Amino acid sequence: MKRFYDIQGQLQTVALVAIAFIYGSVTANAQKVRIGVKDASFTKGLIETLASEYNKENRGVEVEVVSSADADAKVQLAANGIASVGKFVVLPIANSENEILTNKKLRKGVNDKVEKEIFVQPTYEEVLDAEEEGEKALPGMVYSLSGSKAYITQIFAEALHTTPSQLKGKKILGREENVLSVVKQQHDAISFNVSSLIYDLSNRQPQQGISVLSVDFDGNGKVTEDEKVALANIDALNEYVGKLSKPHAPIGDVVIVSDNQKVRDFVAWVQAYGQEIVASQGFIRVDTKFTAQR
């Protein structure tokens, strides 16, 4: 009987080794697909998480996320992209100790007029009108990302019906993460950024030191209590914005476009099966039906 169990144990060991060998061979022979996030670094965590889950279900393909431009496909930011894997909203923010947060205008929320007053360089006529009416300029220093790849700045400016060059304040080179760091460090800082960076994904609330300015999401000219409540939590925010047929806020898509069929298969999988991951990473689901711009 002991001999029987010894043989059985040996057979089980051989079987396990064979399975491991086969699995190792499949993994070694898996076709690698490299997706670059150089031009959209804030999406790296999202794409890496999606790739990890996709690779578990598709052993013949290994999707790898890289920060270089040398890749089979690149993550791009666009409006209403058909190859979108997730959406994001851009929000105005300020350092939590910024004096502007106590201003009477902002207490009611940021409508179009106030938002332009905060972020956009006034015309000569507007300066004269403000002086005649005795209006004081709102406090704070605006910081925005600059450069040819500053897509977030571009869509924010477009939503205000202006151009990046007409935004007030200081320009920062680098990534969206760099701007967020400046806002945390400078008590007078005002800026804008993507919601997935603004919020701490561990507790789903705005990051420490950051205050999100209340926004008129539905475009009715005022900020409702529901809109203010939605900003307290990234999931509540995305759910609220997702229910609007045409949000009055800058909305963008995380797009992966490629002629590579393996990349297309990955995108199709994300759109069909990866949307819970998209939501968990602070992005808006792609099946949300709304217009990208104001």
GROMACS .gro file of C-alpha atoms in nm, residues 21-275:
model
  255
   21PHE     CA    1   0.595   2.364  -1.791
   22ILE     CA    2   0.295   2.413  -2.019
   23TYR     CA    3   0.194   2.733  -1.837
   24GLY     CA    4   0.550   2.860  -1.857
   25SER     CA    5   0.565   2.784  -2.228
   26VAL     CA    6   0.237   2.968  -2.291
   27THR     CA    7   0.359   3.266  -2.091
   28ALA     CA    8   0.695   3.268  -2.266
   29ASN     CA    9   0.526   3.251  -2.606
   30ALA     CA   10   0.262   3.514  -2.525
   31GLN     CA   11   0.256   3.794  -2.776
   32LYS     CA   12   0.356   4.120  -2.607
   33VAL     CA   13   0.170   4.441  -2.675
   34ARG     CA   14   0.324   4.763  -2.546
   35ILE     CA   15   0.098   5.060  -2.468
   36GLY     CA   16   0.267   5.394  -2.407
   37VAL     CA   17   0.136   5.650  -2.157
   38LYS     CA   18   0.405   5.915  -2.202
   39ASP     CA   19   0.158   6.180  -2.320
   40ALA     CA   20  -0.104   6.096  -2.057
   41SER     CA   21   0.084   5.995  -1.743
   42PHE     CA   22  -0.217   6.033  -1.513
   43THR     CA   23  -0.375   5.733  -1.690
   44LYS     CA   24  -0.087   5.497  -1.608
   45GLY     CA   25  -0.245   5.342  -1.299
   46LEU     CA   26  -0.571   5.283  -1.485
   47ILE     CA   27  -0.410   5.119  -1.788
   48GLU     CA   28  -0.177   4.907  -1.572
   49THR     CA   29  -0.470   4.773  -1.366
   50LEU     CA   30  -0.673   4.700  -1.679
   51ALA     CA   31  -0.375   4.528  -1.843
   52SER     CA   32  -0.313   4.314  -1.535
   53GLU     CA   33  -0.669   4.182  -1.533
   54TYR     CA   34  -0.675   4.137  -1.908
   55ASN     CA   35  -0.352   3.933  -1.900
   56LYS     CA   36  -0.505   3.696  -1.644
   57GLU     CA   37  -0.789   3.613  -1.881
   58ASN     CA   38  -0.589   3.612  -2.204
   59ARG     CA   39  -0.278   3.396  -2.163
   60GLY     CA   40  -0.178   3.428  -2.526
   61VAL     CA   41  -0.131   3.804  -2.499
   62GLU     CA   42   0.067   4.013  -2.253
   63VAL     CA   43  -0.026   4.381  -2.245
   64GLU     CA   44   0.259   4.588  -2.105
   65VAL     CA   45   0.234   4.955  -2.007
   66VAL     CA   46   0.540   5.169  -2.081
   67SER     CA   47   0.626   5.535  -2.024
   68SER     CA   48   0.822   5.570  -2.347
   69ALA     CA   49   0.697   5.681  -2.686
   70ASP     CA   50   0.821   5.354  -2.840
   71ALA     CA   51   0.509   5.137  -2.821
   72ASP     CA   52   0.253   4.948  -3.029
   73ALA     CA   53  -0.011   5.202  -2.928
   74LYS     CA   54  -0.030   5.524  -2.731
   75VAL     CA   55  -0.283   5.648  -2.482
   76GLN     CA   56  -0.426   5.973  -2.612
   77LEU     CA   57  -0.669   6.226  -2.469
   78ALA     CA   58  -0.956   6.331  -2.690
   79ALA     CA   59  -1.319   6.436  -2.701
   80ASN     CA   60  -1.576   6.164  -2.775
   81GLY     CA   61  -1.316   5.907  -2.884
   82ILE     CA   62  -1.460   5.589  -3.035
   83ALA     CA   63  -1.169   5.388  -2.892
   84SER     CA   64  -1.223   5.528  -2.543
   85VAL     CA   65  -1.156   5.307  -2.243
   86GLY     CA   66  -1.274   5.568  -1.989
   87LYS     CA   67  -1.375   5.931  -1.945
   88PHE     CA   68  -1.264   6.204  -1.706
   89VAL     CA   69  -1.386   6.544  -1.590
   90VAL     CA   70  -1.163   6.848  -1.531
   91LEU     CA   71  -1.241   7.046  -1.215
   92PRO     CA   72  -1.128   7.383  -1.074
   93ILE     CA   73  -0.933   7.349  -0.750
   94ALA     CA   74  -0.751   7.560  -0.491
   95ASN     CA   75  -0.518   7.514  -0.199
   96SER     CA   76  -0.735   7.449   0.106
   97GLU     CA   77  -0.593   7.757   0.281
   98ASN     CA   78  -0.653   7.989  -0.013
   99GLU     CA   79  -0.822   8.316   0.077
  100ILE     CA   80  -1.043   8.288  -0.230
  101LEU     CA   81  -1.243   8.008  -0.066
  102THR     CA   82  -1.394   8.263   0.177
  103ASN     CA   83  -1.499   8.499  -0.104
  104LYS     CA   84  -1.873   8.566  -0.123
  105LYS     CA   85  -1.887   8.491  -0.495
  106LEU     CA   86  -1.742   8.145  -0.450
  107ARG     CA   87  -1.966   8.055  -0.158
  108LYS     CA   88  -2.254   8.039  -0.404
  109GLY     CA   89  -2.050   7.824  -0.642
  110VAL     CA   90  -1.860   7.878  -0.964
  111ASN     CA   91  -2.081   7.965  -1.260
  112ASP     CA   92  -1.952   8.074  -1.602
  113LYS     CA   93  -1.903   8.437  -1.506
  114VAL     CA   94  -1.709   8.364  -1.187
  115GLU     CA   95  -1.501   8.092  -1.350
  116LYS     CA   96  -1.391   8.330  -1.626
  117GLU     CA   97  -1.315   8.597  -1.367
  118ILE     CA   98  -1.090   8.352  -1.182
  119PHE     CA   99  -0.904   8.199  -1.475
  120VAL     CA  100  -0.920   8.419  -1.785
  121GLN     CA  101  -0.724   8.737  -1.855
  122PRO     CA  102  -0.975   9.025  -1.867
  123THR     CA  103  -1.003   9.247  -2.171
  124TYR     CA  104  -0.915   9.615  -2.147
  125GLU     CA  105  -1.285   9.703  -2.145
  126GLU     CA  106  -1.355   9.453  -1.866
  127VAL     CA  107  -1.076   9.606  -1.654
  128LEU     CA  108  -1.222   9.954  -1.700
  129ASP     CA  109  -1.573   9.834  -1.615
  130ALA     CA  110  -1.447   9.664  -1.299
  131GLU     CA  111  -1.266   9.981  -1.192
  132GLU     CA  112  -1.574  10.194  -1.250
  133GLU     CA  113  -1.790   9.959  -1.045
  134GLY     CA  114  -1.528   9.936  -0.771
  135GLU     CA  115  -1.486   9.560  -0.803
  136LYS     CA  116  -1.177   9.405  -0.652
  137ALA     CA  117  -0.986   9.132  -0.829
  138LEU     CA  118  -1.030   8.787  -0.680
  139PRO     CA  119  -0.730   8.676  -0.471
  140GLY     CA  120  -0.496   8.392  -0.562
  141MET     CA  121  -0.247   8.286  -0.827
  142VAL     CA  122  -0.355   8.062  -1.114
  143TYR     CA  123  -0.123   7.776  -1.213
  144SER     CA  124  -0.170   7.579  -1.533
  145LEU     CA  125   0.018   7.317  -1.730
  146SER     CA  126   0.185   7.451  -2.043
  147GLY     CA  127   0.330   7.294  -2.355
  148SER     CA  128   0.218   7.112  -2.668
  149LYS     CA  129   0.103   6.806  -2.469
  150ALA     CA  130  -0.100   7.003  -2.213
  151TYR     CA  131  -0.430   6.863  -2.332
  152ILE     CA  132  -0.603   6.923  -1.998
  153THR     CA  133  -0.523   7.293  -2.027
  154GLN     CA  134  -0.656   7.296  -2.383
  155ILE     CA  135  -0.994   7.144  -2.303
  156PHE     CA  136  -1.032   7.358  -1.990
  157ALA     CA  137  -0.963   7.672  -2.193
  158GLU     CA  138  -1.201   7.560  -2.467
  159ALA     CA  139  -1.475   7.511  -2.209
  160LEU     CA  140  -1.424   7.875  -2.109
  161HIS     CA  141  -1.434   7.978  -2.477
  162THR     CA  142  -1.075   8.100  -2.468
  163THR     CA  143  -0.722   7.975  -2.542
  164PRO     CA  144  -0.446   7.848  -2.310
  165SER     CA  145  -0.245   8.165  -2.374
  166GLN     CA  146  -0.529   8.374  -2.231
  167LEU     CA  147  -0.536   8.193  -1.898
  168LYS     CA  148  -0.407   8.392  -1.604
  169GLY     CA  149  -0.108   8.321  -1.386
  170LYS     CA  150   0.200   8.104  -1.404
  171LYS     CA  151   0.268   7.825  -1.652
  172ILE     CA  152   0.422   7.495  -1.545
  173LEU     CA  153   0.599   7.242  -1.766
  174GLY     CA  154   0.574   6.872  -1.698
  175ARG     CA  155   0.270   6.667  -1.609
  176GLU     CA  156  -0.067   6.714  -1.441
  177GLU     CA  157   0.086   6.567  -1.126
  178ASN     CA  158   0.336   6.857  -1.116
  179VAL     CA  159   0.058   7.115  -1.114
  180LEU     CA  160  -0.121   6.930  -0.834
  181SER     CA  161   0.197   6.934  -0.623
  182VAL     CA  162   0.229   7.312  -0.669
  183VAL     CA  163  -0.130   7.366  -0.558
  184LYS     CA  164  -0.062   7.167  -0.241
  185GLN     CA  165   0.252   7.370  -0.164
  186GLN     CA  166   0.137   7.725  -0.247
  187HIS     CA  167  -0.133   7.861  -0.017
  188ASP     CA  168  -0.252   8.114  -0.277
  189ALA     CA  169  -0.272   7.856  -0.559
  190ILE     CA  170  -0.573   7.809  -0.787
  191SER     CA  171  -0.576   7.562  -1.075
  192PHE     CA  172  -0.768   7.281  -1.245
  193ASN     CA  173  -0.698   6.914  -1.290
  194VAL     CA  174  -0.846   6.573  -1.370
  195SER     CA  175  -1.072   6.424  -1.105
  196SER     CA  176  -0.878   6.095  -1.086
  197LEU     CA  177  -0.576   6.291  -0.955
  198ILE     CA  178  -0.764   6.539  -0.739
  199TYR     CA  179  -0.926   6.263  -0.534
  200ASP     CA  180  -0.749   6.015  -0.308
  201LEU     CA  181  -0.856   5.676  -0.443
  202SER     CA  182  -0.807   5.510  -0.104
  203ASN     CA  183  -1.076   5.714   0.071
  204ARG     CA  184  -1.245   5.855  -0.243
  205GLN     CA  185  -1.226   6.213  -0.107
  206PRO     CA  186  -1.026   6.517  -0.230
  207GLN     CA  187  -0.657   6.488  -0.148
  208GLN     CA  188  -0.537   6.656   0.167
  209GLY     CA  189  -0.463   7.024   0.106
  210ILE     CA  190  -0.690   7.041  -0.200
  211SER     CA  191  -1.035   7.201  -0.216
  212VAL     CA  192  -1.259   7.146  -0.518
  213LEU     CA  193  -1.453   7.456  -0.621
  214SER     CA  194  -1.828   7.398  -0.649
  215VAL     CA  195  -1.928   7.378  -1.014
  216ASP     CA  196  -2.247   7.443  -1.209
  217PHE     CA  197  -2.255   7.099  -1.374
  218ASP     CA  198  -2.599   7.123  -1.532
  219GLY     CA  199  -2.548   7.474  -1.672
  220ASN     CA  200  -2.854   7.636  -1.515
  221GLY     CA  201  -2.651   7.935  -1.392
  222LYS     CA  202  -2.631   7.836  -1.027
  223VAL     CA  203  -2.477   7.565  -0.811
  224THR     CA  204  -2.729   7.342  -0.639
  225GLU     CA  205  -2.682   7.160  -0.309
  226ASP     CA  206  -2.679   6.828  -0.497
  227GLU     CA  207  -2.387   6.950  -0.707
  228LYS     CA  208  -2.195   7.053  -0.396
  229VAL     CA  209  -2.262   6.719  -0.226
  230ALA     CA  210  -2.145   6.527  -0.536
  231LEU     CA  211  -1.800   6.688  -0.513
  232ALA     CA  212  -1.731   6.533  -0.173
  233ASN     CA  213  -1.670   6.186  -0.317
  234ILE     CA  214  -1.523   6.070  -0.650
  235ASP     CA  215  -1.787   5.799  -0.695
  236ALA     CA  216  -2.074   6.038  -0.621
  237LEU     CA  217  -1.918   6.289  -0.859
  238ASN     CA  218  -1.884   6.046  -1.148
  239GLU     CA  219  -2.235   5.911  -1.091
  240TYR     CA  220  -2.382   6.262  -1.084
  241VAL     CA  221  -2.197   6.378  -1.395
  242GLY     CA  222  -2.277   6.052  -1.573
  243LYS     CA  223  -2.651   6.110  -1.534
  244LEU     CA  224  -2.639   6.445  -1.714
  245SER     CA  225  -2.713   6.436  -2.086
  246LYS     CA  226  -2.481   6.731  -2.147
  247PRO     CA  227  -2.257   6.824  -1.852
  248HIS     CA  228  -2.156   7.190  -1.831
  249ALA     CA  229  -1.794   7.092  -1.762
  250PRO     CA  230  -1.483   6.987  -1.957
  251ILE     CA  231  -1.509   6.615  -2.030
  252GLY     CA  232  -1.240   6.409  -2.202
  253ASP     CA  233  -1.179   6.052  -2.317
  254VAL     CA  234  -0.887   5.819  -2.254
  255VAL     CA  235  -0.836   5.678  -2.602
  256ILE     CA  236  -0.617   5.396  -2.735
  257VAL     CA  237  -0.608   5.393  -3.116
  258SER     CA  238  -0.406   5.136  -3.310
  259ASP     CA  239  -0.409   4.924  -3.625
  260ASN     CA  240  -0.274   4.638  -3.413
  261GLN     CA  241  -0.556   4.385  -3.374
  262LYS     CA  242  -0.426   4.274  -3.033
  263VAL     CA  243  -0.458   4.632  -2.910
  264ARG     CA  244  -0.808   4.655  -3.053
  265ASP     CA  245  -0.901   4.333  -2.874
  266PHE     CA  246  -0.776   4.484  -2.547
  267VAL     CA  247  -0.979   4.801  -2.600
  268ALA     CA  248  -1.291   4.597  -2.681
  269TRP     CA  249  -1.242   4.391  -2.363
  270VAL     CA  250  -1.207   4.705  -2.152
  271GLN     CA  251  -1.521   4.856  -2.299
  272ALA     CA  252  -1.720   4.537  -2.240
  273TYR     CA  253  -1.575   4.392  -1.920
  274GLY     CA  254  -1.336   4.644  -1.761
  275GLN     CA  255  -1.569   4.925  -1.665
   0.00000   0.00000   0.00000
